[in-house]
Amino acid sequence: MNDHAIRHDWTTSEILALFERPLNDLLFEAQSVHRRHHRANEVQVSTLLSIKTGGCPEDCKYCPQSVHYDTGLDAHALLPLDDVVSAAEKARDAGATRFCMGAAWRSPTNSQARKVGEMVAAVKATGMETCVTLGMLTAEQAAELADAGLDYYNHNLDTSPDYYAEIITSRVYQDRLDTLANVRAAGINVCCGGIVGMGETRRDRAGLLRELANLAEHPESVPINNLVQVEGTPVHGIAPLDPLELVRCIAVARILMPKSVVRLSAGRTDLSPEAQALCFMAGAGSIFCGDQLLTTPNPAFDEDMAMFGDLGIKASAGKTAAA
């Protein structure tokens, strides 16, 4: 396969054929593509902070922050600016190069977006890259965040169009695509991926990756989240995804979107170091460090640095594009 050409016309059958290749062949191609476009043995490290927790009116079946489910979540309003900056400085000093901020809103008001813009500017002043996820954005809000210096906006598609209604009914797929278009038009880098292990089929996983790969511009960052099951959410108790299927998802994403940074995101606490090593071999070039992702657990920073040491991986100073 010619991976030098960046394509935006993938079919589901082509993507399924990649999924079904012998694992060694798939990993070999994915690692080859990765090395053409990114530095080998470097992984970008981000830290994620929940700046506003709980109370979200959406009904996403995986999310403990939804008001529709009783998960025992400790909700809090938007954090003070000084607390956010302090957390960013702590993350920077620990080795993170990107600071991500998440707020549990369906869509922010203009006033809320403006306050987050102040946080973005303050975190940028610490020398870190910035990313936020706030729900749906208008074109005007995206432009205001761009003016504040925002580097990345995260807005996941979550799953395939065909499976979407099984997971979320409070907004439609096009709403997500519209927000991505607003972010792209504002000149902000797009961070967009999805969640696997929610009971979807392999065809659905291929459908999610097809949607991402066939966007007019590939997302600069593609997080692949392994479902973190939270008691009280409708998907709690579902059969977990085989770790090797997660590895295949990452490898296929790497092949479909060669220049994107594929992120091994949520759910790493359920993966062994060996499974994570296979994810890096498959082309994952970024992780979240820190003991919590918004409201769910994550490996401790020291554990990740020890794993990096065992694997000969270096935490990158920023973007992982090949020199």
PDB file of C-alpha atoms in Angstrom, residues 243-244 247 271-281 307 311:
ATOM      1  CA  PRO A 243      -6.528  -5.236  24.123  1.00  0.00           C
ATOM      2  CA  LEU A 244      -5.291  -6.526  20.770  1.00  0.00           C
ATOM      3  CA  VAL A 247      -3.873  -2.147  19.197  1.00  0.00           C
ATOM      4  CA  LEU A 271      -3.828  -2.248  29.864  1.00  0.00           C
ATOM      5  CA  SER A 272      -0.669  -4.113  30.814  1.00  0.00           C
ATOM      6  CA  PRO A 273       2.710  -2.506  30.048  1.00  0.00           C
ATOM      7  CA  GLU A 274       3.059  -5.071  27.254  1.00  0.00           C
ATOM      8  CA  ALA A 275      -0.254  -4.015  25.681  1.00  0.00           C
ATOM      9  CA  GLN A 276       0.769  -0.365  25.899  1.00  0.00           C
ATOM     10  CA  ALA A 277       4.101  -1.219  24.275  1.00  0.00           C
ATOM     11  CA  LEU A 278       2.188  -2.731  21.344  1.00  0.00           C
ATOM     12  CA  CYS A 279       0.129   0.466  21.114  1.00  0.00           C
ATOM     13  CA  PHE A 280       3.333   2.497  20.792  1.00  0.00           C
ATOM     14  CA  MET A 281       4.584   0.062  18.156  1.00  0.00           C
ATOM     15  CA  MET A 307       7.518   2.381  31.479  1.00  0.00           C
ATOM     16  CA  LEU A 311      10.837   0.802  26.457  1.00  0.00           C
TER      17      LEU A 311
END
